[in-house]
Amino acid sequence: MEQIIAYFEAINPILGAFYATLFTWGLTAAGAGLVFLFKNPSRALMDAMLGFTGGVMVAASFWSLLAPGIEMSPGEGFVKVIPAAVGFLLGAFFLFGLDKVLPHLHLNFKEAEAEGIKSPWHRTTLLTLAITLHNIPEGLAVGVLFGGVAAGFDGTTIGGAVALALGIGLQNFPEGFAVAMPLRRQGLSRRRSFLYGQASAIVEPIAAVIGAWAVITFQPILPYALAFAAGAMIFVVVEEVIPETQQDKHSDVAVMGFIGGFIVMMTLDVGLG
């Protein structure tokens, strides 16, 4: 791990953010690749995986994003928390807007319950777009942290950025599986199910590069940008991930998956950051 951190310290931060999110994309593809090995995994396993995803996202939102953002903000007392509060709200509104506009369908919902602007797109496309929404704030968060390190802000470290990328990658693995398997059950070939599953994370490198570039170019926005990514991630968890795990009788399994994901991400961030 020390060698990996040293490598990222030696390269351009925008390139580092890009490479880190190629890794998270790769783990999404690896998860989607399980469609070639499994025919019909249990609903309990799927819900546990989604719960794990939510736990990682919530832990990352605080340990990797909000806490450093508040720490580096100027002022004292209520003044110090203003950038975090404003950025968090803007991030939530950003995802709220995408949720209302982008046609998508939650994994465990019926096609008639598709959200966003009405479209003739097939269920396959709508399911993929739903997970794509998850991945926008994740890629942005990684990019913002790498940009913060390059700008020299206290509270941001390469170790913390690598820890976040590792945590996001770990939760992307079950996410890719959670997209590919429902598509396979609907009759798509294993190959097409895999392609759709891995494609859901293609936005992560794009969002990471944009986030890193924005922070490096406009350094004062970093506390706002960190909180923005956190707000977007929390919106996704509450509006999409949690409801998807509560549609069947395995809600307790999903909750324990959430707890496990939170512990893993917290441990990674504290241990490496």
PDB file of C-alpha atoms in Angstrom:
ATOM      1  CA  MET A   1       0.000   0.000   0.000  1.00  0.00           C
ATOM      2  CA  GLU A   2       2.880   2.392   0.759  1.00  0.00           C
ATOM      3  CA  GLN A   3       4.189   1.883  -2.773  1.00  0.00           C
ATOM      4  CA  ILE A   4       0.787   2.691  -4.232  1.00  0.00           C
ATOM      5  CA  ILE A   5       0.540   5.896  -2.203  1.00  0.00           C
ATOM      6  CA  ALA A   6       4.090   6.863  -3.207  1.00  0.00           C
ATOM      7  CA  TYR A   7       3.187   6.316  -6.868  1.00  0.00           C
ATOM      8  CA  PHE A   8       0.164   8.605  -6.667  1.00  0.00           C
ATOM      9  CA  GLU A   9       2.227  11.249  -4.864  1.00  0.00           C
ATOM     10  CA  ALA A  10       4.644  11.303  -7.800  1.00  0.00           C
ATOM     11  CA  ILE A  11       2.160  11.841 -10.652  1.00  0.00           C
ATOM     12  CA  ASN A  12      -0.112  14.659 -11.780  1.00  0.00           C
ATOM     13  CA  PRO A  13      -3.178  14.769  -9.468  1.00  0.00           C
ATOM     14  CA  ILE A  14      -5.661  14.902 -12.336  1.00  0.00           C
ATOM     15  CA  LEU A  15      -3.993  11.838 -13.824  1.00  0.00           C
ATOM     16  CA  GLY A  16      -4.025  10.258 -10.357  1.00  0.00           C
ATOM     17  CA  ALA A  17      -7.768  10.856 -10.028  1.00  0.00           C
ATOM     18  CA  PHE A  18      -8.272   9.351 -13.475  1.00  0.00           C
ATOM     19  CA  TYR A  19      -6.241   6.241 -12.662  1.00  0.00           C
ATOM     20  CA  ALA A  20      -7.948   5.807  -9.285  1.00  0.00           C
ATOM     21  CA  THR A  21     -11.389   5.871 -10.866  1.00  0.00           C
ATOM     22  CA  LEU A  22     -10.296   3.534 -13.642  1.00  0.00           C
ATOM     23  CA  PHE A  23      -9.663   1.161 -10.746  1.00  0.00           C
ATOM     24  CA  THR A  24     -13.170   1.721  -9.348  1.00  0.00           C
ATOM     25  CA  TRP A  25     -14.608   1.215 -12.825  1.00  0.00           C
ATOM     26  CA  GLY A  26     -12.592  -1.988 -13.140  1.00  0.00           C
ATOM     27  CA  LEU A  27     -14.079  -3.368  -9.932  1.00  0.00           C
ATOM     28  CA  THR A  28     -17.545  -2.559 -11.260  1.00  0.00           C
ATOM     29  CA  ALA A  29     -16.696  -4.605 -14.335  1.00  0.00           C
ATOM     30  CA  ALA A  30     -15.368  -7.419 -12.126  1.00  0.00           C
ATOM     31  CA  GLY A  31     -18.624  -7.457 -10.194  1.00  0.00           C
ATOM     32  CA  ALA A  32     -20.655  -7.464 -13.390  1.00  0.00           C
ATOM     33  CA  GLY A  33     -18.463 -10.339 -14.601  1.00  0.00           C
ATOM     34  CA  LEU A  34     -19.969 -12.576 -11.931  1.00  0.00           C
ATOM     35  CA  VAL A  35     -22.938 -12.893 -14.269  1.00  0.00           C
ATOM     36  CA  PHE A  36     -20.843 -15.479 -16.124  1.00  0.00           C
ATOM     37  CA  LEU A  37     -20.528 -17.582 -12.952  1.00  0.00           C
ATOM     38  CA  PHE A  38     -23.909 -17.351 -11.234  1.00  0.00           C
ATOM     39  CA  LYS A  39     -27.360 -18.146 -12.542  1.00  0.00           C
ATOM     40  CA  ASN A  40     -29.715 -16.875  -9.869  1.00  0.00           C
ATOM     41  CA  PRO A  41     -28.190 -15.440  -6.657  1.00  0.00           C
ATOM     42  CA  SER A  42     -30.484 -15.070  -3.664  1.00  0.00           C
ATOM     43  CA  ARG A  43     -32.349 -11.854  -3.037  1.00  0.00           C
ATOM     44  CA  ALA A  44     -30.819 -11.757   0.456  1.00  0.00           C
ATOM     45  CA  LEU A  45     -27.323 -11.634  -1.066  1.00  0.00           C
ATOM     46  CA  MET A  46     -28.315  -8.843  -3.434  1.00  0.00           C
ATOM     47  CA  ASP A  47     -29.832  -6.789  -0.619  1.00  0.00           C
ATOM     48  CA  ALA A  48     -26.764  -7.340   1.572  1.00  0.00           C
ATOM     49  CA  MET A  49     -24.551  -6.104  -1.257  1.00  0.00           C
ATOM     50  CA  LEU A  50     -26.647  -2.989  -1.773  1.00  0.00           C
ATOM     51  CA  GLY A  51     -26.632  -2.368   1.977  1.00  0.00           C
ATOM     52  CA  PHE A  52     -22.830  -2.621   1.947  1.00  0.00           C
ATOM     53  CA  THR A  53     -22.773  -0.046  -0.852  1.00  0.00           C
ATOM     54  CA  GLY A  54     -24.872   2.358   1.214  1.00  0.00           C
ATOM     55  CA  GLY A  55     -22.682   1.925   4.289  1.00  0.00           C
ATOM     56  CA  VAL A  56     -19.515   2.727   2.344  1.00  0.00           C
ATOM     57  CA  MET A  57     -21.101   5.823   0.817  1.00  0.00           C
ATOM     58  CA  VAL A  58     -22.323   7.201   4.146  1.00  0.00           C
ATOM     59  CA  ALA A  59     -18.989   6.590   5.885  1.00  0.00           C
ATOM     60  CA  ALA A  60     -17.080   8.145   2.981  1.00  0.00           C
ATOM     61  CA  SER A  61     -19.369  11.163   3.061  1.00  0.00           C
ATOM     62  CA  PHE A  62     -18.335  11.963   6.626  1.00  0.00           C
ATOM     63  CA  TRP A  63     -14.816  10.616   7.117  1.00  0.00           C
ATOM     64  CA  SER A  64     -13.428  11.460   3.668  1.00  0.00           C
ATOM     65  CA  LEU A  65     -15.436  14.533   2.693  1.00  0.00           C
ATOM     66  CA  LEU A  66     -17.359  16.448   5.346  1.00  0.00           C
ATOM     67  CA  ALA A  67     -14.833  16.204   8.193  1.00  0.00           C
ATOM     68  CA  PRO A  68     -11.848  17.399   6.085  1.00  0.00           C
ATOM     69  CA  GLY A  69     -14.024  20.106   4.515  1.00  0.00           C
ATOM     70  CA  ILE A  70     -15.025  21.496   7.898  1.00  0.00           C
ATOM     71  CA  GLU A  71     -11.466  21.232   9.210  1.00  0.00           C
ATOM     72  CA  MET A  72     -10.010  23.340   6.399  1.00  0.00           C
ATOM     73  CA  SER A  73     -12.752  25.990   6.451  1.00  0.00           C
ATOM     74  CA  PRO A  74     -11.813  29.403   7.889  1.00  0.00           C
ATOM     75  CA  GLY A  75     -13.436  30.976  10.941  1.00  0.00           C
ATOM     76  CA  GLU A  76     -14.793  29.533  14.160  1.00  0.00           C
ATOM     77  CA  GLY A  77     -18.111  28.214  15.463  1.00  0.00           C
ATOM     78  CA  PHE A  78     -21.073  28.535  13.121  1.00  0.00           C
ATOM     79  CA  VAL A  79     -18.997  30.391  10.542  1.00  0.00           C
ATOM     80  CA  LYS A  80     -16.658  27.430  10.130  1.00  0.00           C
ATOM     81  CA  VAL A  81     -19.444  25.061   9.141  1.00  0.00           C
ATOM     82  CA  ILE A  82     -21.073  27.345   6.545  1.00  0.00           C
ATOM     83  CA  PRO A  83     -19.068  26.037   3.518  1.00  0.00           C
ATOM     84  CA  ALA A  84     -19.910  22.449   4.450  1.00  0.00           C
ATOM     85  CA  ALA A  85     -23.591  23.228   4.937  1.00  0.00           C
ATOM     86  CA  VAL A  86     -23.858  25.158   1.666  1.00  0.00           C
ATOM     87  CA  GLY A  87     -21.907  22.584  -0.340  1.00  0.00           C
ATOM     88  CA  PHE A  88     -23.871  19.690   1.159  1.00  0.00           C
ATOM     89  CA  LEU A  89     -27.172  21.321   0.243  1.00  0.00           C
ATOM     90  CA  LEU A  90     -26.025  22.114  -3.299  1.00  0.00           C
ATOM     91  CA  GLY A  91     -24.842  18.528  -3.798  1.00  0.00           C
ATOM     92  CA  ALA A  92     -28.188  17.147  -2.674  1.00  0.00           C
ATOM     93  CA  PHE A  93     -30.063  19.566  -4.959  1.00  0.00           C
ATOM     94  CA  PHE A  94     -27.811  18.611  -7.876  1.00  0.00           C
ATOM     95  CA  LEU A  95     -28.704  14.923  -7.537  1.00  0.00           C
ATOM     96  CA  PHE A  96     -32.336  15.850  -6.865  1.00  0.00           C
ATOM     97  CA  GLY A  97     -32.390  17.637 -10.226  1.00  0.00           C
ATOM     98  CA  LEU A  98     -30.766  14.721 -12.038  1.00  0.00           C
ATOM     99  CA  ASP A  99     -33.193  12.329 -10.370  1.00  0.00           C
ATOM    100  CA  LYS A 100     -36.154  14.313 -11.668  1.00  0.00           C
ATOM    101  CA  VAL A 101     -34.800  14.721 -15.203  1.00  0.00           C
ATOM    102  CA  LEU A 102     -32.807  11.579 -16.062  1.00  0.00           C
ATOM    103  CA  PRO A 103     -35.058   8.605 -16.891  1.00  0.00           C
ATOM    104  CA  HIS A 104     -34.105   5.667 -14.647  1.00  0.00           C
ATOM    105  CA  LEU A 105     -35.530   2.681 -12.803  1.00  0.00           C
ATOM    106  CA  HIS A 106     -34.556   1.416  -9.366  1.00  0.00           C
ATOM    107  CA  LEU A 107     -33.357  -2.183  -9.289  1.00  0.00           C
ATOM    108  CA  ASN A 108     -36.204  -3.734  -7.316  1.00  0.00           C
ATOM    109  CA  PHE A 109     -39.036  -1.646  -8.711  1.00  0.00           C
ATOM    110  CA  LYS A 110     -41.562  -2.299 -11.463  1.00  0.00           C
ATOM    111  CA  GLU A 111     -41.179  -0.666 -14.865  1.00  0.00           C
ATOM    112  CA  ALA A 112     -44.264   1.471 -14.226  1.00  0.00           C
ATOM    113  CA  GLU A 113     -42.354   3.047 -11.302  1.00  0.00           C
ATOM    114  CA  ALA A 114     -39.606   4.497 -13.509  1.00  0.00           C
ATOM    115  CA  GLU A 115     -38.555   8.010 -12.492  1.00  0.00           C
ATOM    116  CA  GLY A 116     -37.457  11.088 -14.402  1.00  0.00           C
ATOM    117  CA  ILE A 117     -38.784  12.338 -17.712  1.00  0.00           C
ATOM    118  CA  LYS A 118     -40.963   9.768 -19.462  1.00  0.00           C
ATOM    119  CA  SER A 119     -39.113   8.010 -22.252  1.00  0.00           C
ATOM    120  CA  PRO A 120     -39.503   4.998 -24.569  1.00  0.00           C
ATOM    121  CA  TRP A 121     -36.224   3.523 -23.306  1.00  0.00           C
ATOM    122  CA  HIS A 122     -36.210  -0.137 -22.361  1.00  0.00           C
ATOM    123  CA  ARG A 123     -36.005  -1.389 -18.784  1.00  0.00           C
ATOM    124  CA  THR A 124     -32.384  -2.412 -19.422  1.00  0.00           C
ATOM    125  CA  THR A 125     -31.308   1.162 -20.138  1.00  0.00           C
ATOM    126  CA  LEU A 126     -33.332   2.562 -17.251  1.00  0.00           C
ATOM    127  CA  LEU A 127     -31.751   0.160 -14.757  1.00  0.00           C
ATOM    128  CA  THR A 128     -28.255   1.037 -15.963  1.00  0.00           C
ATOM    129  CA  LEU A 129     -28.962   4.760 -15.676  1.00  0.00           C
ATOM    130  CA  ALA A 130     -30.155   4.299 -12.094  1.00  0.00           C
ATOM    131  CA  ILE A 131     -26.755   2.934 -11.048  1.00  0.00           C
ATOM    132  CA  THR A 132     -25.013   5.570 -13.175  1.00  0.00           C
ATOM    133  CA  LEU A 133     -26.628   8.158 -10.890  1.00  0.00           C
ATOM    134  CA  HIS A 134     -24.879   6.460  -7.944  1.00  0.00           C
ATOM    135  CA  ASN A 135     -21.509   6.756  -9.621  1.00  0.00           C
ATOM    136  CA  ILE A 136     -21.469  10.459 -10.501  1.00  0.00           C
ATOM    137  CA  PRO A 137     -20.902  11.693  -6.915  1.00  0.00           C
ATOM    138  CA  GLU A 138     -18.495   8.829  -6.227  1.00  0.00           C
ATOM    139  CA  GLY A 139     -16.186   9.800  -9.082  1.00  0.00           C
ATOM    140  CA  LEU A 140     -16.530  13.468  -8.175  1.00  0.00           C
ATOM    141  CA  ALA A 141     -15.547  12.766  -4.563  1.00  0.00           C
ATOM    142  CA  VAL A 142     -12.332  10.974  -5.567  1.00  0.00           C
ATOM    143  CA  GLY A 143     -11.389  13.750  -7.990  1.00  0.00           C
ATOM    144  CA  VAL A 144     -12.045  16.504  -5.471  1.00  0.00           C
ATOM    145  CA  LEU A 145      -9.797  14.845  -2.887  1.00  0.00           C
ATOM    146  CA  PHE A 146      -6.938  14.442  -5.359  1.00  0.00           C
ATOM    147  CA  GLY A 147      -7.370  18.076  -6.364  1.00  0.00           C
ATOM    148  CA  GLY A 148      -7.284  19.140  -2.723  1.00  0.00           C
ATOM    149  CA  VAL A 149      -3.988  17.350  -2.177  1.00  0.00           C
ATOM    150  CA  ALA A 150      -2.480  19.066  -5.221  1.00  0.00           C
ATOM    151  CA  ALA A 151      -3.658  22.455  -3.952  1.00  0.00           C
ATOM    152  CA  GLY A 152      -1.897  21.813  -0.634  1.00  0.00           C
ATOM    153  CA  PHE A 153      -4.928  22.021   1.648  1.00  0.00           C
ATOM    154  CA  ASP A 154      -4.519  20.789   5.204  1.00  0.00           C
ATOM    155  CA  GLY A 155      -6.714  17.798   5.971  1.00  0.00           C
ATOM    156  CA  THR A 156      -6.351  16.225   2.509  1.00  0.00           C
ATOM    157  CA  THR A 157      -3.770  13.506   1.872  1.00  0.00           C
ATOM    158  CA  ILE A 158      -2.931  11.099  -0.916  1.00  0.00           C
ATOM    159  CA  GLY A 159      -3.543   8.304   1.582  1.00  0.00           C
ATOM    160  CA  GLY A 160      -7.053   9.610   2.201  1.00  0.00           C
ATOM    161  CA  ALA A 161      -7.738   9.914  -1.535  1.00  0.00           C
ATOM    162  CA  VAL A 162      -6.461   6.379  -2.157  1.00  0.00           C
ATOM    163  CA  ALA A 163      -8.544   5.084   0.769  1.00  0.00           C
ATOM    164  CA  LEU A 164     -11.651   6.685  -0.704  1.00  0.00           C
ATOM    165  CA  ALA A 165     -10.952   5.196  -4.135  1.00  0.00           C
ATOM    166  CA  LEU A 166     -10.405   1.786  -2.546  1.00  0.00           C
ATOM    167  CA  GLY A 167     -13.660   2.037  -0.576  1.00  0.00           C
ATOM    168  CA  ILE A 168     -15.608   3.189  -3.625  1.00  0.00           C
ATOM    169  CA  GLY A 169     -14.093   0.346  -5.622  1.00  0.00           C
ATOM    170  CA  LEU A 170     -15.105  -2.229  -3.011  1.00  0.00           C
ATOM    171  CA  GLN A 171     -18.703  -1.084  -3.076  1.00  0.00           C
ATOM    172  CA  ASN A 172     -18.680  -0.856  -6.877  1.00  0.00           C
ATOM    173  CA  PHE A 173     -18.011  -4.592  -7.060  1.00  0.00           C
ATOM    174  CA  PRO A 174     -21.432  -5.580  -5.677  1.00  0.00           C
ATOM    175  CA  GLU A 175     -22.977  -2.657  -7.556  1.00  0.00           C
ATOM    176  CA  GLY A 176     -21.852  -4.085 -10.898  1.00  0.00           C
ATOM    177  CA  PHE A 177     -23.232  -7.473  -9.864  1.00  0.00           C
ATOM    178  CA  ALA A 178     -26.505  -5.871  -8.760  1.00  0.00           C
ATOM    179  CA  VAL A 179     -26.994  -4.376 -12.226  1.00  0.00           C
ATOM    180  CA  ALA A 180     -25.895  -7.332 -14.334  1.00  0.00           C
ATOM    181  CA  MET A 181     -27.897 -10.060 -12.587  1.00  0.00           C
ATOM    182  CA  PRO A 182     -31.375  -8.484 -12.892  1.00  0.00           C
ATOM    183  CA  LEU A 183     -30.683  -7.876 -16.579  1.00  0.00           C
ATOM    184  CA  ARG A 184     -29.689 -11.513 -17.007  1.00  0.00           C
ATOM    185  CA  ARG A 185     -32.902 -12.627 -15.289  1.00  0.00           C
ATOM    186  CA  GLN A 186     -34.864 -10.548 -17.797  1.00  0.00           C
ATOM    187  CA  GLY A 187     -33.468 -12.609 -20.644  1.00  0.00           C
ATOM    188  CA  LEU A 188     -30.426 -10.667 -21.805  1.00  0.00           C
ATOM    189  CA  SER A 189     -27.380 -12.684 -22.750  1.00  0.00           C
ATOM    190  CA  ARG A 190     -24.565 -12.945 -20.218  1.00  0.00           C
ATOM    191  CA  ARG A 191     -22.372 -10.792 -22.453  1.00  0.00           C
ATOM    192  CA  ARG A 192     -24.911  -7.981 -22.785  1.00  0.00           C
ATOM    193  CA  SER A 193     -25.709  -8.113 -19.075  1.00  0.00           C
ATOM    194  CA  PHE A 194     -22.001  -7.733 -18.323  1.00  0.00           C
ATOM    195  CA  LEU A 195     -21.610  -4.844 -20.759  1.00  0.00           C
ATOM    196  CA  TYR A 196     -24.525  -2.934 -19.249  1.00  0.00           C
ATOM    197  CA  GLY A 197     -23.320  -3.663 -15.721  1.00  0.00           C
ATOM    198  CA  GLN A 198     -19.808  -2.326 -16.228  1.00  0.00           C
ATOM    199  CA  ALA A 199     -21.026   0.634 -18.294  1.00  0.00           C
ATOM    200  CA  SER A 200     -22.801   2.074 -15.255  1.00  0.00           C
ATOM    201  CA  ALA A 201     -19.430   3.204 -13.822  1.00  0.00           C
ATOM    202  CA  ILE A 202     -18.063   4.829 -16.961  1.00  0.00           C
ATOM    203  CA  VAL A 203     -18.994   8.245 -15.564  1.00  0.00           C
ATOM    204  CA  GLU A 204     -16.624   7.902 -12.598  1.00  0.00           C
ATOM    205  CA  PRO A 205     -13.344   8.741 -14.403  1.00  0.00           C
ATOM    206  CA  ILE A 206     -15.091  11.629 -16.164  1.00  0.00           C
ATOM    207  CA  ALA A 207     -16.482  13.061 -12.917  1.00  0.00           C
ATOM    208  CA  ALA A 208     -13.131  12.539 -11.158  1.00  0.00           C
ATOM    209  CA  VAL A 209     -11.183  14.508 -13.759  1.00  0.00           C
ATOM    210  CA  ILE A 210     -13.730  17.332 -13.647  1.00  0.00           C
ATOM    211  CA  GLY A 211     -13.627  17.427  -9.841  1.00  0.00           C
ATOM    212  CA  ALA A 212      -9.810  17.448  -9.638  1.00  0.00           C
ATOM    213  CA  TRP A 213      -9.496  20.105 -12.335  1.00  0.00           C
ATOM    214  CA  ALA A 214     -12.113  22.350 -10.721  1.00  0.00           C
ATOM    215  CA  VAL A 215     -10.450  22.266  -7.296  1.00  0.00           C
ATOM    216  CA  ILE A 216      -6.963  22.896  -8.693  1.00  0.00           C
ATOM    217  CA  THR A 217      -8.226  25.757 -10.852  1.00  0.00           C
ATOM    218  CA  PHE A 218     -10.515  27.336  -8.265  1.00  0.00           C
ATOM    219  CA  GLN A 219      -8.814  26.455  -4.982  1.00  0.00           C
ATOM    220  CA  PRO A 220     -11.170  28.324  -2.593  1.00  0.00           C
ATOM    221  CA  ILE A 221     -14.053  26.029  -3.592  1.00  0.00           C
ATOM    222  CA  LEU A 222     -12.496  22.920  -2.029  1.00  0.00           C
ATOM    223  CA  PRO A 223     -14.488  22.914   1.259  1.00  0.00           C
ATOM    224  CA  TYR A 224     -17.660  23.462  -0.759  1.00  0.00           C
ATOM    225  CA  ALA A 225     -16.682  20.801  -3.310  1.00  0.00           C
ATOM    226  CA  LEU A 226     -16.004  18.169  -0.641  1.00  0.00           C
ATOM    227  CA  ALA A 227     -19.371  18.829   0.985  1.00  0.00           C
ATOM    228  CA  PHE A 228     -21.048  18.937  -2.449  1.00  0.00           C
ATOM    229  CA  ALA A 229     -19.858  15.391  -3.165  1.00  0.00           C
ATOM    230  CA  ALA A 230     -20.999  14.295   0.306  1.00  0.00           C
ATOM    231  CA  GLY A 231     -24.473  15.778  -0.168  1.00  0.00           C
ATOM    232  CA  ALA A 232     -24.833  14.071  -3.535  1.00  0.00           C
ATOM    233  CA  MET A 233     -23.794  10.719  -2.071  1.00  0.00           C
ATOM    234  CA  ILE A 234     -26.138  10.952   0.901  1.00  0.00           C
ATOM    235  CA  PHE A 235     -29.008  11.834  -1.431  1.00  0.00           C
ATOM    236  CA  VAL A 236     -28.307   8.710  -3.465  1.00  0.00           C
ATOM    237  CA  VAL A 237     -28.197   6.512  -0.361  1.00  0.00           C
ATOM    238  CA  VAL A 238     -31.445   7.804   1.135  1.00  0.00           C
ATOM    239  CA  GLU A 239     -33.408   8.193  -2.086  1.00  0.00           C
ATOM    240  CA  GLU A 240     -32.221   5.127  -3.983  1.00  0.00           C
ATOM    241  CA  VAL A 241     -29.997   2.606  -2.195  1.00  0.00           C
ATOM    242  CA  ILE A 242     -31.996   2.189   1.021  1.00  0.00           C
ATOM    243  CA  PRO A 243     -35.428   1.929  -0.668  1.00  0.00           C
ATOM    244  CA  GLU A 244     -34.034  -0.698  -3.048  1.00  0.00           C
ATOM    245  CA  THR A 245     -33.122  -2.923  -0.077  1.00  0.00           C
ATOM    246  CA  GLN A 246     -36.486  -2.598   1.649  1.00  0.00           C
ATOM    247  CA  GLN A 247     -38.706  -4.148  -1.011  1.00  0.00           C
ATOM    248  CA  ASP A 248     -38.515  -7.727   0.299  1.00  0.00           C
ATOM    249  CA  LYS A 249     -38.194  -9.661   3.554  1.00  0.00           C
ATOM    250  CA  HIS A 250     -34.414  -9.309   3.811  1.00  0.00           C
ATOM    251  CA  SER A 251     -34.273  -5.772   5.178  1.00  0.00           C
ATOM    252  CA  ASP A 252     -32.347  -6.892   8.288  1.00  0.00           C
ATOM    253  CA  VAL A 253     -29.683  -8.493   6.094  1.00  0.00           C
ATOM    254  CA  ALA A 254     -29.397  -5.235   4.168  1.00  0.00           C
ATOM    255  CA  VAL A 255     -28.977  -3.281   7.410  1.00  0.00           C
ATOM    256  CA  MET A 256     -26.128  -5.541   8.520  1.00  0.00           C
ATOM    257  CA  GLY A 257     -24.552  -5.111   5.092  1.00  0.00           C
ATOM    258  CA  PHE A 258     -24.829  -1.356   5.607  1.00  0.00           C
ATOM    259  CA  ILE A 259     -23.096  -1.610   9.003  1.00  0.00           C
ATOM    260  CA  GLY A 260     -20.326  -3.716   7.472  1.00  0.00           C
ATOM    261  CA  GLY A 261     -19.793  -1.241   4.644  1.00  0.00           C
ATOM    262  CA  PHE A 262     -19.636   1.682   7.065  1.00  0.00           C
ATOM    263  CA  ILE A 263     -17.021  -0.072   9.229  1.00  0.00           C
ATOM    264  CA  VAL A 264     -14.880  -1.001   6.214  1.00  0.00           C
ATOM    265  CA  MET A 265     -14.851   2.559   4.837  1.00  0.00           C
ATOM    266  CA  MET A 266     -14.245   4.143   8.241  1.00  0.00           C
ATOM    267  CA  THR A 267     -11.333   1.769   8.852  1.00  0.00           C
ATOM    268  CA  LEU A 268      -9.795   2.464   5.459  1.00  0.00           C
ATOM    269  CA  ASP A 269     -10.051   6.220   5.835  1.00  0.00           C
ATOM    270  CA  VAL A 270      -8.642   6.372   9.364  1.00  0.00           C
ATOM    271  CA  GLY A 271      -5.976   3.757   8.650  1.00  0.00           C
ATOM    272  CA  LEU A 272      -4.716   5.261   5.390  1.00  0.00           C
ATOM    273  CA  GLY A 273      -5.771   8.895   5.647  1.00  0.00           C
TER     274      GLY A 273
END
